[in-house]
Amino acid sequence: MKRYAAVFFLLCLFLAPAMSSSPAPRQAALPSPDNPFFKPYGTPFNVPPFDLIKNEHFLPAVEEGIKREQAEIDAIVANPEPPTFENTIAALDHAGIFLSEVNAVFGSLQSANTNKELQALARKTAPMMAAHRDNIGLNEKLFRRVKAVYDSRNTLKLDREQFFLLENAHRDFVRGGALLDEQQKARLRELNQELSLLTVKFGENVLAETNAFKLVIEDRADLAGLPPSVEAMAAEAAKQAGLDGKWVFTIQVPSMTPFLQSSEKRALREKLHRAYFMKGDHDNEFDNKENVKKIIAIRQERARLLGYDDHAAFVLENNMAKTPARVDAFLKQLWEPTLVKSQQEAAALQAMIDRRGGGFKLASWDWWYYTEKLRQEKYALDDSALRPYFKLDNVRQGIFALCGKLYGLQFIEQPGLPRYHPDVQVFEVQEADGRHTGILYMDFHPRESKRAGAWSGGFRRAYYENGKRVPPVASIVCSFTRPTADAPSLISTDEVETFFHEFGHALSTLFSQGRYRGRSVARDSVELPSQIMEHWAFEPELLALYAKHYKTGEVIPVELVEKLEKSSLFNQGFITAEYLAACILDMAWHTLPNPAAVNVREFENKVIADIGLIPEIVPRYRSTYFSHIFSGGYAAGYYAYIWSEVLDCDAYEAFKEKGIFDRTTALSFRTNVLEPFGTEEPMAQYVRFRGAEPKIEPLLRKRGLEVNPAKPRQ
Ligand SMILES: [Zn+2]
């Protein structure tokens, strides 16, 4: 199965200390009575009143939020009592609730349903927020209080969660520049300002470039090879673009991939794939090459200012991996067998081209097409035969059923709740005994107003107010295949996996039980809750519950399930190679001392040549649209998916040992890992669940990457 289709941009909303979200106490003077942020929401479950929120409400709300948080900080600093955990660390944790809520709504819409006005607003608020965070992070008097508590930490009788919160608060200040002199602090502020604007611009350019390209087909002969469902989807897209009677393909994944998989027109495949991998690299107004260099230059200068060798060293200090050297060694261990596997796959595809008298050399735009042909030949399995069993609604029911089996959860649709777009579905999540857990928003299909990819975020993170849990409002946003005039949304196995993945992130938001709002989740452990969910997606016992033909209701035939299982290692060389190449590119950028001197394309080519990536494979992301690392939260952290995969593969072994629906194992996973996620060192939590640190072998087995597969295992 193709992995890492999933993108998880918005979790960073919850991870940044100043941005964890929660409902606002709206007791202060009301600057504008019409602005829904300035009064109680008055909605069921206190969800944001999307029907009332207008673009013009955000700026005054952000301004007011900044003012209120600054006042809360001033009150902590002005406290005449000596600093204590409660009056300083807990008070700091509780500051900024109003602003967090506004930003959670604003940030979510900016990614999932943006428009010109919101983009302009983001360019305005990004530097405001950067300055505000610096005003807190560089506040000397505040730092002195935090440091006083930190210095006496061993005598305070703090519990585990409090101790972790304190250590992180102190570290955040140090990493935010609290120990710098005045001149250095001034420079740091400038860098943060500039960076905030560049990252917004980078994301806007990627979106503009994604929307700018359309492959318009006018001649029916150019549809050769495409299954009727793909044709119908393209006809629908054409209609929406005002091109009735034609067919439109875009470089959004649900439109592009089926075309690359089945179009017999090699020149058109090339045109579409080129448009995809040249995004942001057209030397036009949306070109991102200069932005890449500037972002890296600023990150490197900031890292050095703070006393680190480079941005990678700065980032990794907070991760499980700790140092760039450990990440490099880990990636290298995986790269060698991956390269061999991808070379074997390329040779098999070339042989097929030759057998068919193709007379050309395999290129990147041929990979999907011949891979599908080979898959059909070897396993008699093709994407369009599978899709009818994966109707989106059925997959959703399958995930709900899984959560029922593991955790006893129930999902109740709430069609009356306000939503930000008519496509969005909203569910209340309840425990087995009917207690309210939280609310979940799901937004499934691509739009021009939405970023590409899939992610999970939300509008409120759970926390405790006066001993009472304030329930969370989570969301998942995806870019799945749309329904057509004659068929409901029938999704690919990749998309099924992505759905399980994002749902796992949402579960960790829904289950969150920390007493404090602040979470410090190591980036390279963040994919554990999401990726473990992928393991269940194609388990025969679960498929029997949800994979039903959309027309006949027939459960997916056993032979098809067996073929799916047998083909699970197929194309893993390609999938792993394109992913690892992007990880290595990410690390190369964030350890590069002087980016101003390089040419982006040449640098990228050199990194790729140095590892020996075959030319038939393009890294999963090229620099100019690598949003994870240039506008998301994964800088020097794209490796986190496969690092986390060591954890999730090992963790899933526990379920396989006890039975994949075992309630006791699920309860242990929930209480030791999911509920306290981000309130302690991740390895300590993991060991409490598993009884030992994770082993790498389950990951290598799953991807067929055993270094010496010929040697029998002990
Ligand atoms: Zn994820």
PDB file of C-alpha atoms in Angstrom, residues 17 32 46 53 113 132 197 208 233 239 267 276 319 357-358 540 574 619 683-684:
ATOM      1  CA  PRO A  17       2.801  26.572  23.097  1.00  0.00           C
ATOM      2  CA  SER A  32     -17.760  44.875  19.105  1.00  0.00           C
ATOM      3  CA  ASN A  46     -19.885  25.303  22.132  1.00  0.00           C
ATOM      4  CA  ILE A  53     -18.223  34.301  11.540  1.00  0.00           C
ATOM      5  CA  ASN A 113     -11.490  27.112   2.943  1.00  0.00           C
ATOM      6  CA  HIS A 132       3.472  38.782  20.073  1.00  0.00           C
ATOM      7  CA  LEU A 197       5.725  36.296   6.096  1.00  0.00           C
ATOM      8  CA  ALA A 208      -1.771  29.272  -6.756  1.00  0.00           C
ATOM      9  CA  MET A 233     -14.786  12.534 -12.831  1.00  0.00           C
ATOM     10  CA  LYS A 239     -18.349  21.155 -16.193  1.00  0.00           C
ATOM     11  CA  ALA A 267       2.889  12.627 -23.876  1.00  0.00           C
ATOM     12  CA  TYR A 276       3.020  18.535 -10.767  1.00  0.00           C
ATOM     13  CA  ASN A 319      12.763  15.144  19.185  1.00  0.00           C
ATOM     14  CA  GLY A 357       7.853  -3.103 -27.926  1.00  0.00           C
ATOM     15  CA  GLY A 358       7.745   0.351 -26.337  1.00  0.00           C
ATOM     16  CA  PRO A 540      -9.738  -9.118   6.669  1.00  0.00           C
ATOM     17  CA  PHE A 574       9.363   3.218  -5.099  1.00  0.00           C
ATOM     18  CA  PRO A 619      11.473  12.841  -4.570  1.00  0.00           C
ATOM     19  CA  MET A 683       9.620   6.709  25.171  1.00  0.00           C
ATOM     20  CA  ALA A 684       8.560   6.454  28.825  1.00  0.00           C
TER      21      ALA A 684
END
